[in-house]
CSV table of C-alpha atoms in Angstrom, one decimal:
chain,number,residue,atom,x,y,z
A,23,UNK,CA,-19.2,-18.6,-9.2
A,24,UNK,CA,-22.3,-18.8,-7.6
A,25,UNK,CA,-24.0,-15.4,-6.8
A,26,UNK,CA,-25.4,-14.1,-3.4
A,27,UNK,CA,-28.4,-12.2,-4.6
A,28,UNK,CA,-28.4,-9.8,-2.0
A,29,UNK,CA,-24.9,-8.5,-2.7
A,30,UNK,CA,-25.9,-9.1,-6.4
A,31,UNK,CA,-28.8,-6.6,-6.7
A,32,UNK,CA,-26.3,-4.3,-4.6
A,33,UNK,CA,-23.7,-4.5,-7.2
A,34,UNK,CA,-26.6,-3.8,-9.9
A,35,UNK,CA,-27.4,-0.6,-8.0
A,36,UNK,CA,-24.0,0.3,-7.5
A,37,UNK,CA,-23.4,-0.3,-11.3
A,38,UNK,CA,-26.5,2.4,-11.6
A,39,UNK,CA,-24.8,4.5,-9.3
A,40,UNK,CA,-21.3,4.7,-10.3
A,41,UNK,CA,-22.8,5.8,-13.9
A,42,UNK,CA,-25.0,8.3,-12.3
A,43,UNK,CA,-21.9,10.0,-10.4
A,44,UNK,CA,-20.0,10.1,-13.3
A,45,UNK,CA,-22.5,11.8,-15.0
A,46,UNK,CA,-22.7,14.2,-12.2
A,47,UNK,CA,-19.1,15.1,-12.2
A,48,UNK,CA,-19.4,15.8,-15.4
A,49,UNK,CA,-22.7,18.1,-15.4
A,50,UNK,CA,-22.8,19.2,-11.7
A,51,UNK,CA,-20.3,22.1,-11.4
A,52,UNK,CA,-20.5,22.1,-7.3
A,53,UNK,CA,-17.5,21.3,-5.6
A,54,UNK,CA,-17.3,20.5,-1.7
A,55,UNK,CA,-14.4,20.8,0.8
A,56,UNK,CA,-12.4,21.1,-2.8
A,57,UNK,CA,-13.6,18.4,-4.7
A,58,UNK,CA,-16.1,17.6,-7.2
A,59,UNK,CA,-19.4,17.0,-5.2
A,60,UNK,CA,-20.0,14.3,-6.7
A,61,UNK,CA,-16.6,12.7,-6.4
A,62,UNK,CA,-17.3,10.5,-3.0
A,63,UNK,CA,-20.4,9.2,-4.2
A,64,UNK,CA,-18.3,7.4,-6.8
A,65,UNK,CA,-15.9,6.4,-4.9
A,66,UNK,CA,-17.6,4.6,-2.6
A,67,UNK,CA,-20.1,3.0,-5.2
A,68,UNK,CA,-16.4,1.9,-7.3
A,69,UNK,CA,-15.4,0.7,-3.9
A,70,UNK,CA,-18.9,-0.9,-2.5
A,71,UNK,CA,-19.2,-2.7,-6.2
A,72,UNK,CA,-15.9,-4.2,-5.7
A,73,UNK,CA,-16.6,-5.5,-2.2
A,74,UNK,CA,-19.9,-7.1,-3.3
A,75,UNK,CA,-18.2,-8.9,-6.0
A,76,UNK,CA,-15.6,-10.2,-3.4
A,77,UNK,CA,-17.5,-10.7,-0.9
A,78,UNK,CA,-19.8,-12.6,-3.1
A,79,UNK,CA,-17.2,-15.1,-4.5
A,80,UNK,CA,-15.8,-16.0,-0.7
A,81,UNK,CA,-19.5,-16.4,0.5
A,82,UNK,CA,-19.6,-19.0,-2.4
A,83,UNK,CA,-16.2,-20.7,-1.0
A,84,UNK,CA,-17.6,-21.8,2.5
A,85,UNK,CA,-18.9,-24.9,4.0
A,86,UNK,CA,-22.0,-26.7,5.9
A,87,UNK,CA,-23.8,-24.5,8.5
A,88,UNK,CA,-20.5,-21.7,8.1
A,89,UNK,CA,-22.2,-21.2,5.0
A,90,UNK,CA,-25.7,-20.2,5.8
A,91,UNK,CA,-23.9,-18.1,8.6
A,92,UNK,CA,-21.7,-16.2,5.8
A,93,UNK,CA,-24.9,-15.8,3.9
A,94,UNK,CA,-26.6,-14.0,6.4
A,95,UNK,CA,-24.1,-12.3,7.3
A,96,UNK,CA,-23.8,-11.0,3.5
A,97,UNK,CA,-27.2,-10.1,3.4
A,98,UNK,CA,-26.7,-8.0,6.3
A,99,UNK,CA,-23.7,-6.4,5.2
A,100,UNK,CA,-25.7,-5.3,1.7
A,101,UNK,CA,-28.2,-3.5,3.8
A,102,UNK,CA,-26.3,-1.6,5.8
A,103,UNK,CA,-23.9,-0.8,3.0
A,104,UNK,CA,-27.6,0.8,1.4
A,105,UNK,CA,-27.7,2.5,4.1
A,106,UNK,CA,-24.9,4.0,4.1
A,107,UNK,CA,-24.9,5.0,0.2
A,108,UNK,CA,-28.0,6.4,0.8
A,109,UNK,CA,-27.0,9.1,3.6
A,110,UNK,CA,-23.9,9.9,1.1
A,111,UNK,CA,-26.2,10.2,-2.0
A,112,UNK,CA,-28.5,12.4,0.0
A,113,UNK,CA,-26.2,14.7,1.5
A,114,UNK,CA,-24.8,15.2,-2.2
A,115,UNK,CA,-28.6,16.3,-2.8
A,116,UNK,CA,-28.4,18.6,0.2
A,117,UNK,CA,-25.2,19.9,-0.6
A,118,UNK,CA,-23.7,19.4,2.6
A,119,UNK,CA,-21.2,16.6,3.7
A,120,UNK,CA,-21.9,13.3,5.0
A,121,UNK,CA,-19.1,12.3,6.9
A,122,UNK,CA,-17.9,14.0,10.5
A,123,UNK,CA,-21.3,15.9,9.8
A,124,UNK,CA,-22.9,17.0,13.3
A,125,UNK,CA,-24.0,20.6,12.6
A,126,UNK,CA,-27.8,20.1,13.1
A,127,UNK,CA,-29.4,17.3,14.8
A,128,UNK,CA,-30.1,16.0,11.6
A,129,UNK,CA,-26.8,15.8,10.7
A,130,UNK,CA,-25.8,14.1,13.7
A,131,UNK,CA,-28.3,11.4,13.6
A,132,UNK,CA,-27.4,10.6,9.9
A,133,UNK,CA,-23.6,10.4,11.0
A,134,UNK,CA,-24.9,8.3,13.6
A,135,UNK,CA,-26.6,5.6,11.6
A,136,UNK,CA,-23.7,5.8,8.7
A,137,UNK,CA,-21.3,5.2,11.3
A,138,UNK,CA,-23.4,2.0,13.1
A,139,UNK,CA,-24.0,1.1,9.3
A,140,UNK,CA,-20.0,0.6,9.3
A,141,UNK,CA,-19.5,-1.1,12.6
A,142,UNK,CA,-22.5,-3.8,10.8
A,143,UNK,CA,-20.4,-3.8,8.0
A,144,UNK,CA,-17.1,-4.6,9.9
A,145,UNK,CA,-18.7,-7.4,12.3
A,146,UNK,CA,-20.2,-9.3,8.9
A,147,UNK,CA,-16.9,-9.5,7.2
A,148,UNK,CA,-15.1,-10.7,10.2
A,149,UNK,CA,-17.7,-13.3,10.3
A,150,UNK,CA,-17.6,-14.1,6.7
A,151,UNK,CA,-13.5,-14.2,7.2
A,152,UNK,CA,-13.8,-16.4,10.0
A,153,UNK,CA,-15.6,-18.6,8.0
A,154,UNK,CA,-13.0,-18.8,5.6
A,155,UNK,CA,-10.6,-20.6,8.0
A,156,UNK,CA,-13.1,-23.6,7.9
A,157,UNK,CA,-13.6,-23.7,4.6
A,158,UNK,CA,-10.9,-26.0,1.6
A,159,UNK,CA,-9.8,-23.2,-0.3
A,160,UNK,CA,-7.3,-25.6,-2.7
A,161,UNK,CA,-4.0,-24.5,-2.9
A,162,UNK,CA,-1.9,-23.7,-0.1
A,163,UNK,CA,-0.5,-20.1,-1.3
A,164,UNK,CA,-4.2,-19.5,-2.3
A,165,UNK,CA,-5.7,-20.4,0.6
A,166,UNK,CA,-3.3,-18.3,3.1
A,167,UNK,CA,-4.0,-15.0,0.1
A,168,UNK,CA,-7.7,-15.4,0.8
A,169,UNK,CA,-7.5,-15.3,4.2
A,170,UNK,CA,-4.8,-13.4,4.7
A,171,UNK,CA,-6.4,-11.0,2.6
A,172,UNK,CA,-9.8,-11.0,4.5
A,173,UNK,CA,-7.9,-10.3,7.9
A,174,UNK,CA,-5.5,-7.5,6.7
A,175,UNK,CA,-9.0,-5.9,5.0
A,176,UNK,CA,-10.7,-5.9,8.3
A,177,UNK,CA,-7.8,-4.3,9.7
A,178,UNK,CA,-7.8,-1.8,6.7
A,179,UNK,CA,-11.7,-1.3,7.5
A,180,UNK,CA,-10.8,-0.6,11.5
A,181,UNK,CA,-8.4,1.7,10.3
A,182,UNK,CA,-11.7,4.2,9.2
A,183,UNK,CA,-12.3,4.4,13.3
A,184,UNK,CA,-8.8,6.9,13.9
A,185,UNK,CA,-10.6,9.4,11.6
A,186,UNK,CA,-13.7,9.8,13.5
A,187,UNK,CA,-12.6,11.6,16.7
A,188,UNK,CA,-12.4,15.4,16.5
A,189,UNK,CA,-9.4,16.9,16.2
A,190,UNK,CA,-7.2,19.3,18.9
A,191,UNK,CA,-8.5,22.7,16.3
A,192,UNK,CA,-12.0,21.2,16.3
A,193,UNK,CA,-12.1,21.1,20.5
A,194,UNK,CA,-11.2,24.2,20.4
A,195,UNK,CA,-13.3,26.2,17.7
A,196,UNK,CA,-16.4,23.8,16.8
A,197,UNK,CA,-18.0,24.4,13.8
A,198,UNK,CA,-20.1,21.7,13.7
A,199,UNK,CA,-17.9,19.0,12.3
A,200,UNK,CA,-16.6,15.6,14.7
A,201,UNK,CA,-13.6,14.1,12.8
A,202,UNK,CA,-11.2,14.0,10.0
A,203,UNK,CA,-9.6,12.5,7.3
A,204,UNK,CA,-6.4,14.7,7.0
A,205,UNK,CA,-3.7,14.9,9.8
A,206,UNK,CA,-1.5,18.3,10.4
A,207,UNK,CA,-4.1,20.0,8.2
A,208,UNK,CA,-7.5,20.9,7.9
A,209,UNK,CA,-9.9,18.7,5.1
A,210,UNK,CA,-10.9,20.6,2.5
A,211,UNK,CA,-7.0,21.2,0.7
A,212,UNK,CA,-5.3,20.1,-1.8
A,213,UNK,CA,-5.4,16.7,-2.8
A,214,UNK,CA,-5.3,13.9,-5.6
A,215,UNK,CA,-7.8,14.2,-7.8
A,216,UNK,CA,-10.7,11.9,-7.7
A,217,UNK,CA,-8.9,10.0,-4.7
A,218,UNK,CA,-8.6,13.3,-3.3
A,219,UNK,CA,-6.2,12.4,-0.9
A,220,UNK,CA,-4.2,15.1,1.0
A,221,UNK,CA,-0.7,16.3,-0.8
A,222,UNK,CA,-0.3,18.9,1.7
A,223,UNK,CA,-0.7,16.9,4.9
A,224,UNK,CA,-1.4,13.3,6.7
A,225,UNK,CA,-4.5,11.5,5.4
A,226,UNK,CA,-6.1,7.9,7.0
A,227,UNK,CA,-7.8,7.2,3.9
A,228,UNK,CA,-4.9,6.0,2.3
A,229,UNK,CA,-3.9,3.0,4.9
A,230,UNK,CA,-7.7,2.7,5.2
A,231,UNK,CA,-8.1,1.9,1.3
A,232,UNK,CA,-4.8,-0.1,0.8
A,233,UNK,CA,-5.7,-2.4,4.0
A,234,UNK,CA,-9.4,-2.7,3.0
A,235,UNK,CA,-8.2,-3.8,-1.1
A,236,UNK,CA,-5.8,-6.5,0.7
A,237,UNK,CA,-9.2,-8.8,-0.3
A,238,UNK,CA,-8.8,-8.4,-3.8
A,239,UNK,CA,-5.1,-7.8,-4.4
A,240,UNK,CA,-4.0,-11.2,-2.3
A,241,UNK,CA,-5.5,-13.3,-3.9
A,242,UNK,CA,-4.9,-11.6,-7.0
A,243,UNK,CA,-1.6,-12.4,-6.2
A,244,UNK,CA,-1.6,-15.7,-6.0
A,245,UNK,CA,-3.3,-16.2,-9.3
A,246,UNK,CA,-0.7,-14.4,-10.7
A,247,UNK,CA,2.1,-16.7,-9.2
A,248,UNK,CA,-0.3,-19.6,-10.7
A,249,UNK,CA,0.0,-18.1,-14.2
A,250,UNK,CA,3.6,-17.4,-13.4
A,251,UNK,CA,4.7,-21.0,-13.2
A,252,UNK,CA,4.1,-22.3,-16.1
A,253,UNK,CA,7.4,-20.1,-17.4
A,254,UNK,CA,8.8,-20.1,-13.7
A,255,UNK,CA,9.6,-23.9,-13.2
A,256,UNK,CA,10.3,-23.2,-9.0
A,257,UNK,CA,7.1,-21.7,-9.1
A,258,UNK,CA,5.3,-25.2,-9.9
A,259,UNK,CA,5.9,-26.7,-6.5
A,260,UNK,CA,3.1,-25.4,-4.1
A,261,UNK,CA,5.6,-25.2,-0.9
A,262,UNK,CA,7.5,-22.2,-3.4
A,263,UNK,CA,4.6,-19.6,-3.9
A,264,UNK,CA,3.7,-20.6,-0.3
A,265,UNK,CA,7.1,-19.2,0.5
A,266,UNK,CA,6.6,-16.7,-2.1
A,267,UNK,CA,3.0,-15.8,-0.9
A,268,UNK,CA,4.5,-15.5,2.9
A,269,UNK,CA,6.8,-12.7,1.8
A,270,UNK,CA,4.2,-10.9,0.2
A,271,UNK,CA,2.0,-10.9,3.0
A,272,UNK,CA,4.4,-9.6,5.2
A,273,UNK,CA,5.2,-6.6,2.4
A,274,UNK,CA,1.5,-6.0,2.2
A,275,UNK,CA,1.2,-5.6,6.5
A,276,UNK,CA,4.5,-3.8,6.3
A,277,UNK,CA,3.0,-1.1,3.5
A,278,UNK,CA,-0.3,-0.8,6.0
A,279,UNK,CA,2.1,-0.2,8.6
A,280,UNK,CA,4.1,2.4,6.7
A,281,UNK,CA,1.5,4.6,5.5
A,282,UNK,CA,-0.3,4.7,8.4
A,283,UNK,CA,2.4,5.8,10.8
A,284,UNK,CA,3.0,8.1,7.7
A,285,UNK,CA,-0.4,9.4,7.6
A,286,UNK,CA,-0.5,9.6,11.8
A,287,UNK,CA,3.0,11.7,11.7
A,288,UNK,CA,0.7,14.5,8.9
A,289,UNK,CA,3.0,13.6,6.6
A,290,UNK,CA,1.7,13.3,2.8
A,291,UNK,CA,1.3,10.2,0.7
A,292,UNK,CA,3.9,12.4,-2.9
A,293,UNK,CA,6.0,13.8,0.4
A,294,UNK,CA,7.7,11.0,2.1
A,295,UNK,CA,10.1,12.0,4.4
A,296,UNK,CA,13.5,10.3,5.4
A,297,UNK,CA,12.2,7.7,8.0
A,298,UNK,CA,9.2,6.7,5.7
A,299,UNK,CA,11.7,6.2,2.9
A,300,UNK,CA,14.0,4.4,4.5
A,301,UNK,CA,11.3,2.2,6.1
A,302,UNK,CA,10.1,0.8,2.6
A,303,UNK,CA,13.2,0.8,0.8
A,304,UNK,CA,14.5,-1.6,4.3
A,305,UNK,CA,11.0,-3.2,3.2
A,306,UNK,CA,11.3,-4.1,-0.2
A,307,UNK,CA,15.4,-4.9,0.5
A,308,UNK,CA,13.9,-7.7,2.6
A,309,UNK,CA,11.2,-8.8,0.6
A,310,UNK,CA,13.7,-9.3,-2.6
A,311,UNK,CA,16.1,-10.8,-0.5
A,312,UNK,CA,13.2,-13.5,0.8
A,313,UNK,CA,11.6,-13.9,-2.4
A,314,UNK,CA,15.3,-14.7,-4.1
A,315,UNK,CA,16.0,-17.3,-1.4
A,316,UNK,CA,12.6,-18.8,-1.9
A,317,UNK,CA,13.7,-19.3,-5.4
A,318,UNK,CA,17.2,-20.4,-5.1
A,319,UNK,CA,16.1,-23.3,-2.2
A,320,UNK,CA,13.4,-24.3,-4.8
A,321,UNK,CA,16.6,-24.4,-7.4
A,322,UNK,CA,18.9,-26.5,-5.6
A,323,UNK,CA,15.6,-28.7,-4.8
A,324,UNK,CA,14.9,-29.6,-8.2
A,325,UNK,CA,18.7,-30.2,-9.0
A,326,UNK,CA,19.2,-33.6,-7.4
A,327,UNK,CA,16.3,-34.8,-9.0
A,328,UNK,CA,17.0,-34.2,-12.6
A,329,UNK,CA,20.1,-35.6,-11.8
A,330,UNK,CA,18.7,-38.7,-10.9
A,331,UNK,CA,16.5,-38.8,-14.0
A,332,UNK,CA,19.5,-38.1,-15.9
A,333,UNK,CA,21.1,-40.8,-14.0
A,334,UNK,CA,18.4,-43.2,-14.4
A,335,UNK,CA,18.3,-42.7,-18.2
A,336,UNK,CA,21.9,-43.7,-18.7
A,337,UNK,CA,21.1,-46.6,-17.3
A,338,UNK,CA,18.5,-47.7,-19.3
């Protein structure tokens, strides 16, 4: 793997970081809107290293001029997610929030520039994506994981945009805050720790994260079905974890789908209610059912020809 330095040195600070927020969790007693103060910063620097790590790798995967274009597009995307870091770092410092944050004009123009930092961030990986579908990624089920998985993230990334318009209670009694993560309830409740996800309401974070870690979990995936066939003899044919790779695709959309109308509906992640379940048990029921036909066509495939062999030995 051949390193982009710019998203390098970011992982390095967000190494740094990550450690420092720990240590802040565990020495800084504040808490904000119900969790840990220094919860989000480590979050995001978890979730930032990842991305420059990923990101990173798929720069290193394309092609010719695409390539110099991906670059720079990495380079910008490590800025701007600085940037970004560095307005939720400080308003840690400040003890104030960072997000949704337009109490003072301060505020506001930090909200502002985090907020233009993301919309940078967004329009570099789509060109880093599109990039992808010119370059020769190898294997067929590996090739549609990687960009399948760089499409379903920038969706997962757009997903971020449904939490930044104020809410119906916010119209009507400002208090200096624009925006939302939780739905049918105000931020600032109960929630998972660390994640800190709502269990008493909606909350966009959660289709935002599992569409925005398609990038690593696809292809993840497909590495996984690599390993897999050397015990799963279908699996050795490339047309089966193609088929294979298809279904889980579609489960992965279908998930993003799920939790987003779930989240939309202020309906929390541990309190499904009947249509969500039914929705991903019909999901899963599908995906099974594809997965076992995948298998059983790659079955009967393989029959005729051992036959053959068998047939062909005899002869000799």
């Amino acid at each position: 793997m051949t390193w982009h330095r710019p998203l390098a040195v970011l992982v390095l600070l967000m190494v740094a970081l990550t450690a420092a927020s720990v240590a802040g969790l565990l020495l800084d007693e504040r808490e904000l809107l119900g969790q840990p103060i220094w919860a989000k910063p480590l979050k995001f620097s978890v979730s930032i290293l990842i991305y420059s790590v990923t990101f990173s790798w798929l720069i290193g995967l394309t092609r010719g001029r695409l390539r110099r274009v991906a670059w720079w597009a990495g380079t910008i995307a490590a800025a701007a997610l600085l940037v970004e870091m560095a307005v939720i770092v400080g308003a840690v410092v400040a003890g104030t929030t960072s997000h949704f944050n337009v109490s003072t004009p301060l505020n506001t123009t930090l909200w502002a520039v985090m907020a233009a930092s993301i919309v940078v961030v967004w329009v570099a990986s789509l060109l880093v994506s599109l990039a992808l579908f010119r370059a020769p990624l190898g294997d067929r089920a590996r090739t549609l994981a990687i960009r399948a998985g760089a499409l379903v993230a920038l969706l997962g990334m757009g997903l971020a945009f449904l939490m930044t318009g104020p809410t119906a209670a916010q119209l009507q009694d400002f208090r200096g805050v624009a925006g939302a993560h939780s739905v049918g309830v105000a931020d600032g409740g109960a929630g998972i720790p660390i994640l800190g996800w709502s269990t008493e309401g909606g909350d966009l974070r959660i289709p935002h994260f599992i569409g925005m870690h398609a990038l690593q979990l696809l292809p993840l995936a497909a590495i996984l079905l690599e390993l897999a066939a050397r015990r799963i003899p279908q699996l050795r044919r490339p047309a089966t974890r193609l088929g294979v790779m298809r279904v889980l695709v579609a489960v992965y959309l279908g998930t993003v789908a799920i939790v987003t109308f779930q989240a939309l509906a202020g309906e929390s992640i541990v309190a499904p209610g009947g249509a969500t379940i039914v929705a991903s048990l019909t999901l899963w029921a599908a995906a099974l059912l594809a997965v076992a036909v995948t298998l059983g066509v790659a079955s009967r495939s393989e029959a005729p020809s051992q036959v053959g062999d068998s047939a062909a030995s005899v002869a000799r």
